[in-house]
PDB file of C-alpha atoms in Angstrom:
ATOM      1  CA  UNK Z  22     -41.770  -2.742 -79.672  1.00 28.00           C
ATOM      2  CA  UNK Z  23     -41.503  -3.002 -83.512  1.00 30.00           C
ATOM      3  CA  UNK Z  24     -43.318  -6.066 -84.073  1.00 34.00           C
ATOM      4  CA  UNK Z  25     -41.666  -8.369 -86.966  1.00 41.00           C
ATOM      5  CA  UNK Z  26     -42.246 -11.959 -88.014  1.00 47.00           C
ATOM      6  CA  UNK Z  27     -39.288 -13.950 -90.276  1.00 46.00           C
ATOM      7  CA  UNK Z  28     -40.930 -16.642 -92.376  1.00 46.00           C
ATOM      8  CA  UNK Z  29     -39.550 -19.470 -94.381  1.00 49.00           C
ATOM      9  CA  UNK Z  30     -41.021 -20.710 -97.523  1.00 43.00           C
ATOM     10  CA  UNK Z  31     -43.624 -17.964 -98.180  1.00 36.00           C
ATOM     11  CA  UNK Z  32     -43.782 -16.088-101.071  1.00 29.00           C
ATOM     12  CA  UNK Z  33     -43.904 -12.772 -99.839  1.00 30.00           C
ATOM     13  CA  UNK Z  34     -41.945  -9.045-100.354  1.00 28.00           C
ATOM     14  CA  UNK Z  35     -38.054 -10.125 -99.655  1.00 27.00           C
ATOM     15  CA  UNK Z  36     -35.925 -12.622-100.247  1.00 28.00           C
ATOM     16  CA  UNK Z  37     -32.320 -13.466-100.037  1.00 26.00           C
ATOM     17  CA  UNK Z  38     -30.505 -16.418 -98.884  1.00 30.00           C
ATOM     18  CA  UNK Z  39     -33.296 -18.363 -98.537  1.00 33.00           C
ATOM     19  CA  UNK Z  40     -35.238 -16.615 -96.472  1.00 34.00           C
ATOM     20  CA  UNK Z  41     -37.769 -14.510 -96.385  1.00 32.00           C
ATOM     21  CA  UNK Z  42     -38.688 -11.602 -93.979  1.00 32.00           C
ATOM     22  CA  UNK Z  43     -42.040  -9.473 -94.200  1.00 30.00           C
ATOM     23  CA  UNK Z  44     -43.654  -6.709 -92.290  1.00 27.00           C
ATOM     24  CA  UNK Z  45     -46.938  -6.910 -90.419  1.00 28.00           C
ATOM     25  CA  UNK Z  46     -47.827  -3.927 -91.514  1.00 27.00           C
ATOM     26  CA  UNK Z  47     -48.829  -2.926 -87.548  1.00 27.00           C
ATOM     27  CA  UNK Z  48     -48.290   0.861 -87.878  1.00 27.00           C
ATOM     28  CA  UNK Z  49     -44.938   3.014 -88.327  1.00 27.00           C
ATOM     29  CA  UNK Z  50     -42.733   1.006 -85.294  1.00 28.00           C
ATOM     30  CA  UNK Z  51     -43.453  -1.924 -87.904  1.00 26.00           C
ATOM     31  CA  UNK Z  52     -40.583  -2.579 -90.254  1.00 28.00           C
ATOM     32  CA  UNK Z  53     -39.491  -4.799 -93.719  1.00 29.00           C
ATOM     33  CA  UNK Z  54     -35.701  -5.830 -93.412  1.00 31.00           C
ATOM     34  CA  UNK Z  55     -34.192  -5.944 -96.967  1.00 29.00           C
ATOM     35  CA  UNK Z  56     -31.145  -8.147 -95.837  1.00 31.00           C
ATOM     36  CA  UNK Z  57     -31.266 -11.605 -95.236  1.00 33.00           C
ATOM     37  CA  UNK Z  58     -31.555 -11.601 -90.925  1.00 33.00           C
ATOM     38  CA  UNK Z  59     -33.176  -9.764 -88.783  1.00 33.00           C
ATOM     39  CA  UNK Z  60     -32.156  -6.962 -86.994  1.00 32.00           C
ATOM     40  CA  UNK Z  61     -31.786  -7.160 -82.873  1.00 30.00           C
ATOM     41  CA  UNK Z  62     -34.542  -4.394 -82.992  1.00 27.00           C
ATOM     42  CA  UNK Z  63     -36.467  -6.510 -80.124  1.00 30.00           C
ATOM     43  CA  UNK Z  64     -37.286  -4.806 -76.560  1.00 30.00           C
ATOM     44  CA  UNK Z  65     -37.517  -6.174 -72.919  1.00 32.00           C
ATOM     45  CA  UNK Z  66     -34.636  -8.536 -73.840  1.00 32.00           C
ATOM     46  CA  UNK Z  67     -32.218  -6.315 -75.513  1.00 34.00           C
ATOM     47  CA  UNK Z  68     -29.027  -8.370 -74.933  1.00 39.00           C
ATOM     48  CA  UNK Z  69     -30.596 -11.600 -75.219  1.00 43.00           C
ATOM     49  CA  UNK Z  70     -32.203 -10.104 -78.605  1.00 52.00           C
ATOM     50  CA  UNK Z  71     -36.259 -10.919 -77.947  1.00 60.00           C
ATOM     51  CA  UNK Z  72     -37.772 -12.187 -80.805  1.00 64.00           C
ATOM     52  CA  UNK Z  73     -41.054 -11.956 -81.686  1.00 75.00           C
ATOM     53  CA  UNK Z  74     -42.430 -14.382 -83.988  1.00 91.00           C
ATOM     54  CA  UNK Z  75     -40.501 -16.878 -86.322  1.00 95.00           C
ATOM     55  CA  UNK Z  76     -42.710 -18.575 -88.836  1.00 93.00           C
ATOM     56  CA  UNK Z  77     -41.545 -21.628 -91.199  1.00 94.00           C
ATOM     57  CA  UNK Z  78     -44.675 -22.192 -92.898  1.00 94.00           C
ATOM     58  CA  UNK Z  79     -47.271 -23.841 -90.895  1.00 96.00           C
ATOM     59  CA  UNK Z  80     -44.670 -23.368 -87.863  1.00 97.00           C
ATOM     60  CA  UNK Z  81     -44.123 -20.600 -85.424  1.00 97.00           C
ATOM     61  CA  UNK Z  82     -42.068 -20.133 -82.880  1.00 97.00           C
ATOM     62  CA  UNK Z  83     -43.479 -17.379 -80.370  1.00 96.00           C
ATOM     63  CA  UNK Z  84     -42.213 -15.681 -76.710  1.00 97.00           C
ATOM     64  CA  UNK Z  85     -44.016 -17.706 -73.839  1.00 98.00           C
ATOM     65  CA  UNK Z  86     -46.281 -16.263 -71.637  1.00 97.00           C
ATOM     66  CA  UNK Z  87     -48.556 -16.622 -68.650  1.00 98.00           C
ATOM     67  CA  UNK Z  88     -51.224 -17.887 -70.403  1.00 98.00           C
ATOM     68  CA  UNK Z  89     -49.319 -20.933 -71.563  1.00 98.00           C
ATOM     69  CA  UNK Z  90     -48.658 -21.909 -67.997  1.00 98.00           C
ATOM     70  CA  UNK Z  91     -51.288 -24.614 -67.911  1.00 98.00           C
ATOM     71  CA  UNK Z  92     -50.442 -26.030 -71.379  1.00 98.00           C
ATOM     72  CA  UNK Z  93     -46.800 -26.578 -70.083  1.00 98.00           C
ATOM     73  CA  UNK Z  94     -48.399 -28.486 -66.777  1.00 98.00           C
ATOM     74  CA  UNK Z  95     -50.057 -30.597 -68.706  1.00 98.00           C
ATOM     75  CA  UNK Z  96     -46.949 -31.293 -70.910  1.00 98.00           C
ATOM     76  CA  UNK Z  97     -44.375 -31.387 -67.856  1.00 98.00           C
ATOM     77  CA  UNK Z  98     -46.555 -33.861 -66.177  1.00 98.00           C
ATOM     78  CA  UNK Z  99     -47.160 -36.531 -68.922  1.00 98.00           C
ATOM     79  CA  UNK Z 100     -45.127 -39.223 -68.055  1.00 97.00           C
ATOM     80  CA  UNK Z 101     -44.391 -40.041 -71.849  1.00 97.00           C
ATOM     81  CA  UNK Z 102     -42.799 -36.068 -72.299  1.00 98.00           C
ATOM     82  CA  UNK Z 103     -40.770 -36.684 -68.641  1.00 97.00           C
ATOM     83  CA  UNK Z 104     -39.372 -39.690 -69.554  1.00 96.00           C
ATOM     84  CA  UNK Z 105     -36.610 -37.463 -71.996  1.00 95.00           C
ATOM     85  CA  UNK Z 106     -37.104 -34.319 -70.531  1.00 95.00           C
ATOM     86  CA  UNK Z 107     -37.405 -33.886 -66.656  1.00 94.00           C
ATOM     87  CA  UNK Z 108     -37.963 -36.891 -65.467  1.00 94.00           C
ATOM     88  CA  UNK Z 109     -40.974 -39.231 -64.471  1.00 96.00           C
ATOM     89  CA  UNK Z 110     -40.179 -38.730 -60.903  1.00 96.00           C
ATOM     90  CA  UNK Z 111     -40.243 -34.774 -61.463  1.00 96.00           C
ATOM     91  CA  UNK Z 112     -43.363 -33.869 -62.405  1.00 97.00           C
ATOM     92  CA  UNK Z 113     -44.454 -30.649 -62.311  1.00 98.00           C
ATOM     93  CA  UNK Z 114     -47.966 -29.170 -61.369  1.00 98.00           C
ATOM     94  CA  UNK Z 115     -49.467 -25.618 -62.497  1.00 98.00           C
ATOM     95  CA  UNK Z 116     -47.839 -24.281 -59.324  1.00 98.00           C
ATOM     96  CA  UNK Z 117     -44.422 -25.413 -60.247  1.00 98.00           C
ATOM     97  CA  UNK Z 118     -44.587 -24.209 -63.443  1.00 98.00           C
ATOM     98  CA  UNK Z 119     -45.319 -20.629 -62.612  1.00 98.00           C
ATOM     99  CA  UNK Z 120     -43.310 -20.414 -59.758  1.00 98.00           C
ATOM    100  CA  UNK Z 121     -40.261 -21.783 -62.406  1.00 98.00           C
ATOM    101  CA  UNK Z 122     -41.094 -19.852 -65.261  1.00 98.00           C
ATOM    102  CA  UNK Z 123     -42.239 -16.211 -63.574  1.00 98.00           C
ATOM    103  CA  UNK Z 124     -39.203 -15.285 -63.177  1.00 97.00           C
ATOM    104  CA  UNK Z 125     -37.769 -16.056 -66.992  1.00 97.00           C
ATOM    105  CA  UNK Z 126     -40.822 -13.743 -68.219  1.00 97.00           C
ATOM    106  CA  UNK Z 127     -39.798 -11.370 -65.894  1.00 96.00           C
ATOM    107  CA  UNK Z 128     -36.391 -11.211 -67.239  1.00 95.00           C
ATOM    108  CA  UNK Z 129     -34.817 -11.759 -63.590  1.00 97.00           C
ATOM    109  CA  UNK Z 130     -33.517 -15.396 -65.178  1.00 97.00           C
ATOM    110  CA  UNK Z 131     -31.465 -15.014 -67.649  1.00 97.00           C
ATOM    111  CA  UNK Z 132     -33.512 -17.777 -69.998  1.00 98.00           C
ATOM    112  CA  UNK Z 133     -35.539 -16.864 -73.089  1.00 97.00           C
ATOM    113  CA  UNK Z 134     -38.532 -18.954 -73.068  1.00 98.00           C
ATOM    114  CA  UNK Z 135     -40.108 -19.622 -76.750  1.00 98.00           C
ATOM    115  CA  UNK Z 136     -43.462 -21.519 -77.366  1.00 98.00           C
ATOM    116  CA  UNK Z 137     -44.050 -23.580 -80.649  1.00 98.00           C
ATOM    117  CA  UNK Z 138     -47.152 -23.636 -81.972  1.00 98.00           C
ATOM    118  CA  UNK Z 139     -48.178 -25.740 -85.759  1.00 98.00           C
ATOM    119  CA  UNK Z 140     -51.157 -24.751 -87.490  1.00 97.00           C
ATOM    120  CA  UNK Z 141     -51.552 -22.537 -84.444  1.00 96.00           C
ATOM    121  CA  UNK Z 142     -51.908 -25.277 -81.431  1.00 97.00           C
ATOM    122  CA  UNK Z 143     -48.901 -25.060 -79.080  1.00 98.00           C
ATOM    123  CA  UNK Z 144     -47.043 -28.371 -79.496  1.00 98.00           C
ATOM    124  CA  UNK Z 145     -43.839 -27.584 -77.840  1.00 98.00           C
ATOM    125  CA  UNK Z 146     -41.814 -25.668 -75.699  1.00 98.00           C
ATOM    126  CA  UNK Z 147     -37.769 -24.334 -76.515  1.00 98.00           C
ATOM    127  CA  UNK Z 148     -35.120 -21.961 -74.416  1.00 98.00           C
ATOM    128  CA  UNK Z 149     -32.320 -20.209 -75.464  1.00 98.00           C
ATOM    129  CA  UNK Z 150     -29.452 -18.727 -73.020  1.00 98.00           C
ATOM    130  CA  UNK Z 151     -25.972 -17.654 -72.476  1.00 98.00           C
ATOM    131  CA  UNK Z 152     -24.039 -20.565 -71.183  1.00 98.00           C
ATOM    132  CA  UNK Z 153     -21.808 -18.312 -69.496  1.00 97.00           C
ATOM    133  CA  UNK Z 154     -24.620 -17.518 -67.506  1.00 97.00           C
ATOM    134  CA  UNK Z 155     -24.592 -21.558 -65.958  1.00 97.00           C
ATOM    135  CA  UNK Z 156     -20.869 -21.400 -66.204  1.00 96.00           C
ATOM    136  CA  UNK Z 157     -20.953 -24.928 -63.748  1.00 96.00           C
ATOM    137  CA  UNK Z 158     -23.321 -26.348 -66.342  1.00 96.00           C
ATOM    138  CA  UNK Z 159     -20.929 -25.467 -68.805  1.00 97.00           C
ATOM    139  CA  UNK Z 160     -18.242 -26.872 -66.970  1.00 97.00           C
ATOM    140  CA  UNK Z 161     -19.628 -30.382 -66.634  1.00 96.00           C
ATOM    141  CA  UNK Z 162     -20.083 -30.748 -69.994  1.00 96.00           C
ATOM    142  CA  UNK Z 163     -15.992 -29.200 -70.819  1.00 96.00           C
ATOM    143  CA  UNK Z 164     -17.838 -26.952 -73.048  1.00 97.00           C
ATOM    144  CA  UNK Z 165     -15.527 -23.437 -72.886  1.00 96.00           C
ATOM    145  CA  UNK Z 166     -17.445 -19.853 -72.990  1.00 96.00           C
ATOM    146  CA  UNK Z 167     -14.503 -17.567 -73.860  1.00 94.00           C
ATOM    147  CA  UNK Z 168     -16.564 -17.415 -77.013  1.00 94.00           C
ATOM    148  CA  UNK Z 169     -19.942 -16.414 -75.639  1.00 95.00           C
ATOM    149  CA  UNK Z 170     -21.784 -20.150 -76.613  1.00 97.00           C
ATOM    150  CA  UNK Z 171     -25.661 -20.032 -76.617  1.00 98.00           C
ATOM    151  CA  UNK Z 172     -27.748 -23.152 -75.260  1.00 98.00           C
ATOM    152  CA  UNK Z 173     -31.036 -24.456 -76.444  1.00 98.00           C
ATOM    153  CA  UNK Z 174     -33.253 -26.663 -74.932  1.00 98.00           C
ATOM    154  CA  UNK Z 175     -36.447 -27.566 -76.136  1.00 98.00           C
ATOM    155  CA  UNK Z 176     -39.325 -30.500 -76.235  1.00 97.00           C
ATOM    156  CA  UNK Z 177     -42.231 -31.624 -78.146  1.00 98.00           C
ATOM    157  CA  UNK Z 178     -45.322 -31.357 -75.966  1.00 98.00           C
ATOM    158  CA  UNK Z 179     -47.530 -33.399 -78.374  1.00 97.00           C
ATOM    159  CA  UNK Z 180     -46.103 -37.374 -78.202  1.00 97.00           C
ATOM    160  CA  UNK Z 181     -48.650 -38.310 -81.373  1.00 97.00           C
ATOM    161  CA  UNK Z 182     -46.205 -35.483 -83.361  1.00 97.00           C
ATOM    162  CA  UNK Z 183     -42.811 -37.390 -82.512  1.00 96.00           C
ATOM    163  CA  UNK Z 184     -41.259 -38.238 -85.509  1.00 94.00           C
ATOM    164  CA  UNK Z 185     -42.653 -35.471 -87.731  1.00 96.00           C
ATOM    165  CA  UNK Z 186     -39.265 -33.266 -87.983  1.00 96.00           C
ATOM    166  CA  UNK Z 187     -41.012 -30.198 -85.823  1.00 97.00           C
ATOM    167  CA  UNK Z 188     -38.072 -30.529 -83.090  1.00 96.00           C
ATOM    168  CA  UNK Z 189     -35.704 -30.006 -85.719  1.00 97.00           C
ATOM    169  CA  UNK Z 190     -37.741 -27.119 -87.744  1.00 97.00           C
ATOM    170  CA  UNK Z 191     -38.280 -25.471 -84.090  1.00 97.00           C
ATOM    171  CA  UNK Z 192     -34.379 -25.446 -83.454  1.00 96.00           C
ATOM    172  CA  UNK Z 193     -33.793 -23.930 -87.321  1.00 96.00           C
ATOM    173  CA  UNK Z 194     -35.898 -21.344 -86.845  1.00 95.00           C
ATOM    174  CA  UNK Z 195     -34.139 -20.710 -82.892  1.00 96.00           C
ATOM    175  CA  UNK Z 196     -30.471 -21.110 -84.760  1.00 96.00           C
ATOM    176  CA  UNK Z 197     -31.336 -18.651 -87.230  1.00 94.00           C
ATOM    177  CA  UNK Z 198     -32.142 -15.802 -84.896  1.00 94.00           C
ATOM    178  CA  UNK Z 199     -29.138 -17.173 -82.742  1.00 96.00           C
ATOM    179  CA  UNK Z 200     -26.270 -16.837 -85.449  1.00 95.00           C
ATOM    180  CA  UNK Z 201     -28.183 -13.571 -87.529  1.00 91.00           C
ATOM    181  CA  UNK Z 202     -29.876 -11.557 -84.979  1.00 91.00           C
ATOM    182  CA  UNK Z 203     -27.615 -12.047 -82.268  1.00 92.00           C
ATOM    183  CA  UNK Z 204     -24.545 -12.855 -83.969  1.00 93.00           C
ATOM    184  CA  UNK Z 205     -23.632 -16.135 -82.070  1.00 96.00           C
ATOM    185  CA  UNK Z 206     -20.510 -18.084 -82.982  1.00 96.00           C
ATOM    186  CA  UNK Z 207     -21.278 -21.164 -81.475  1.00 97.00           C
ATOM    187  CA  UNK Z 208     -24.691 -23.320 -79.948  1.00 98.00           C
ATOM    188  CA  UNK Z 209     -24.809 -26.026 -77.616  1.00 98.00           C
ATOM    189  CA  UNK Z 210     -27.309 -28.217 -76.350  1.00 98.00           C
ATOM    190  CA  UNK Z 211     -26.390 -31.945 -74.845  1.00 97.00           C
ATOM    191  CA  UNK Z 212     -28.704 -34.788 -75.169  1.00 97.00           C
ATOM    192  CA  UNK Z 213     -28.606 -38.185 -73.591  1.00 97.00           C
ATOM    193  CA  UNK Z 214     -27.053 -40.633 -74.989  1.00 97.00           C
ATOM    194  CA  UNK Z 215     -29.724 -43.216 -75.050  1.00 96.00           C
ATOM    195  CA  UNK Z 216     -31.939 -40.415 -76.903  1.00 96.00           C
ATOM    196  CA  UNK Z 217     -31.767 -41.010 -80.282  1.00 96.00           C
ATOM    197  CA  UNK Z 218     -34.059 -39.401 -81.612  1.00 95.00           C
ATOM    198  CA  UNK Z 219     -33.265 -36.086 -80.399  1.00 96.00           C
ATOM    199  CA  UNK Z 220     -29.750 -36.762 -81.313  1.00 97.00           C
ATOM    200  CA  UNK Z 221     -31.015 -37.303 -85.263  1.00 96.00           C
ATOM    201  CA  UNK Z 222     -32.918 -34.097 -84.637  1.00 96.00           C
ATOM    202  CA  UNK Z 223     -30.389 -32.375 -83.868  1.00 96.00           C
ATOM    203  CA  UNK Z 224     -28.400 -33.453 -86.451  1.00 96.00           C
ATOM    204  CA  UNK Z 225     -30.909 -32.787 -89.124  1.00 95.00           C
ATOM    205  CA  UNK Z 226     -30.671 -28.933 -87.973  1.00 95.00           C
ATOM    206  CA  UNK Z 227     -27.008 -28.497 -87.931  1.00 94.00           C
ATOM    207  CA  UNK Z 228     -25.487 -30.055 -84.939  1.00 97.00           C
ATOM    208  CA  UNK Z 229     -22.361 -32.812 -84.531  1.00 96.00           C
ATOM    209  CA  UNK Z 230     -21.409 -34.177 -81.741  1.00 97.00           C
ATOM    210  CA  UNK Z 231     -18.528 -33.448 -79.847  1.00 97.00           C
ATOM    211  CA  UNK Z 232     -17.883 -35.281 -77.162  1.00 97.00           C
ATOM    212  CA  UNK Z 233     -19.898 -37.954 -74.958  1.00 98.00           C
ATOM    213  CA  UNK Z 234     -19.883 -36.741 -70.954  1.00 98.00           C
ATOM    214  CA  UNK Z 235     -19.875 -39.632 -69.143  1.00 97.00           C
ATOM    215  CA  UNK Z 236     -22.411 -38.885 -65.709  1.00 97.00           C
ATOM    216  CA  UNK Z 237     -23.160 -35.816 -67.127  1.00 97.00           C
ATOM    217  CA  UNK Z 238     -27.229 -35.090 -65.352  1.00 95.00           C
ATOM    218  CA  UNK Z 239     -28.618 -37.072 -63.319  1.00 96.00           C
ATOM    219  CA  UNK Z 240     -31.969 -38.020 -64.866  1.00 95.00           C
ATOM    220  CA  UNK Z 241     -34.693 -40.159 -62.828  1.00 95.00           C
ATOM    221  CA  UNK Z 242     -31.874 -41.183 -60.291  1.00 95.00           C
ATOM    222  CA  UNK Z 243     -29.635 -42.861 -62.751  1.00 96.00           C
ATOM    223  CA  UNK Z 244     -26.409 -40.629 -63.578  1.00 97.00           C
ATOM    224  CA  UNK Z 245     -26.783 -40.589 -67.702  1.00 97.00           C
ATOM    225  CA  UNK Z 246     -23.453 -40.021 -70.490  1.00 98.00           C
ATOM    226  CA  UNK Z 247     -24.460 -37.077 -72.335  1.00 98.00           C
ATOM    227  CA  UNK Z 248     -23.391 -35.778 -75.798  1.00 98.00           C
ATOM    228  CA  UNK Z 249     -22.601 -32.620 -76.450  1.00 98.00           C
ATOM    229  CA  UNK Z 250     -23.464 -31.215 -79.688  1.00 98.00           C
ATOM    230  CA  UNK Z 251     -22.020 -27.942 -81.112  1.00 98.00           C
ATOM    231  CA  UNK Z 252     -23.694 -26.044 -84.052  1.00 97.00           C
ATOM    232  CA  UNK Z 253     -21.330 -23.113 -85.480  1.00 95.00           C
ATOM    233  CA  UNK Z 254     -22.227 -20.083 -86.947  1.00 93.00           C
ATOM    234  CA  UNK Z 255     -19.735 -20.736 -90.235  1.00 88.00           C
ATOM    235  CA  UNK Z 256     -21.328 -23.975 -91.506  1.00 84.00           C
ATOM    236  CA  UNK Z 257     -24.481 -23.574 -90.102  1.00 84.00           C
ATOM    237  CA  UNK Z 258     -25.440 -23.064 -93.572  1.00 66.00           C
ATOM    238  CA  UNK Z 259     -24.650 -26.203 -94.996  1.00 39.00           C
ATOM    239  CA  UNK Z 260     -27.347 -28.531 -93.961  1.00 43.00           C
ATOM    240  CA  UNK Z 261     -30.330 -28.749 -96.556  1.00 50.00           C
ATOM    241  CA  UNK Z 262     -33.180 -26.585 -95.066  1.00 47.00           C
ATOM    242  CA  UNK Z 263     -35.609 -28.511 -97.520  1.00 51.00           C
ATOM    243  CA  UNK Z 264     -35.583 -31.844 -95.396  1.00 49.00           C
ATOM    244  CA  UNK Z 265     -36.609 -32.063 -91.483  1.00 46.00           C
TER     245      UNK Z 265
END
């Protein structure tokens, strides 16, 4: 696998558009992009375009793996991360989490699992997929897939880091492999409509919202509205990258 990392912010060999991409320097499989996104050069995932590391300064944004299993127990079973994502009543135990998650690394579920790590401690977790893949998700939400939409998902694992703008830097870096390396028009996540901070996340990075889904998931046995937000590839570009 060529092994590449796209960084924001640091002064290294190119630059265009605001972004910078740079070679390990890992042998001859290891390559410098001159353009401003990176190629879908990644392996195991070829049509779901694998990435390997995405770095915005003290950020990164990295494929999961088994050895993060535990970290996401402990995450998925604090009752302060369930209460947005989950659910306090669904927590989940180092059992659950591998028996969930096996399959994604194995590439039988068709869900790319990323882990976020800042100044190299994992602090969160984010997945990207094909929504026609969950076509009935997509349905509940009247979000159409004629155009191939990609969904993210994604939580801060670290409660004393709420509020510090890494959800939204985590979902920049994810948007601009999404619309570059993969060439998505559109990306669509939904978020609850008491959630407001997520919403103002999301926001920050590029999202609107479309359209509020009344009953939309049924979270801790009370059906909750839902927005759906919508980030497109054509004015993706127009929030300021300089502010989280």
């Amino acid at each position: 696998m060529k092994l590449c990392v796209t960084y924001r912010g640091s002064p290294v060999r190119h630059r265009r558009a605001g972004r910078t991409l740079v070679s390990l320097g890992t042998g001859p499989g290891a390559v410098v992009t001159p353009g401003g996104w990176l190629p879908a050069v990644w392996g195991r995932y070829e049509s779901m375009g694998e990435v390997d590391v995405l770095v915005d300064g003290d950020l990164a944004v990295r494929p999961m793996g088994e050895g993060d299993f535990a970290t996401m127990a402990g995450w998925l079973s604090d009752p302060r991360v369930l209460s947005w994502f989950g659910g306090r009543d669904r927590p989940m135990s180092l059992l659950d989490i591998t028996a969930k998650y096996t399959p994604r690394l194995a590439g039988t579920v068709p869900i790319h699992c990323l882990i976020a790590e800042y100044h190299g401690m994992p602090v969160g977790y984010l997945q990207f997929y094909r929504w026609r893949d969950f076509a009935s998700d997509a349905a509940v939400l009247r979000l159409s897939t004629l155009d191939n939409p990609y969904g993210v998902d994604l939580f801060v694992g670290r409660p004393e880091l709420w509020g510090a703008g890494l959800g939204t830097r985590m979902l920049r870096l994810t948007l601009d492999h999404l619309f570059g390396t993969l060439g998505a028009r559109r990306v669509a996540l939904s978020a609850m409509s008491h959630n407001y901070r997520a919403q103002r996340a999301y926001q920050k990075a590029g999202f609107r919202r479309v359209r509020l889904v009344p009953d939309a998931e049924v979270h801790e046995g009370i059906a909750r509205d839902e927005w759906l937000m919508v980030a497109d590839r054509n004015s993706y570009a127009a929030p300021d990258r300089t502010q989280t």
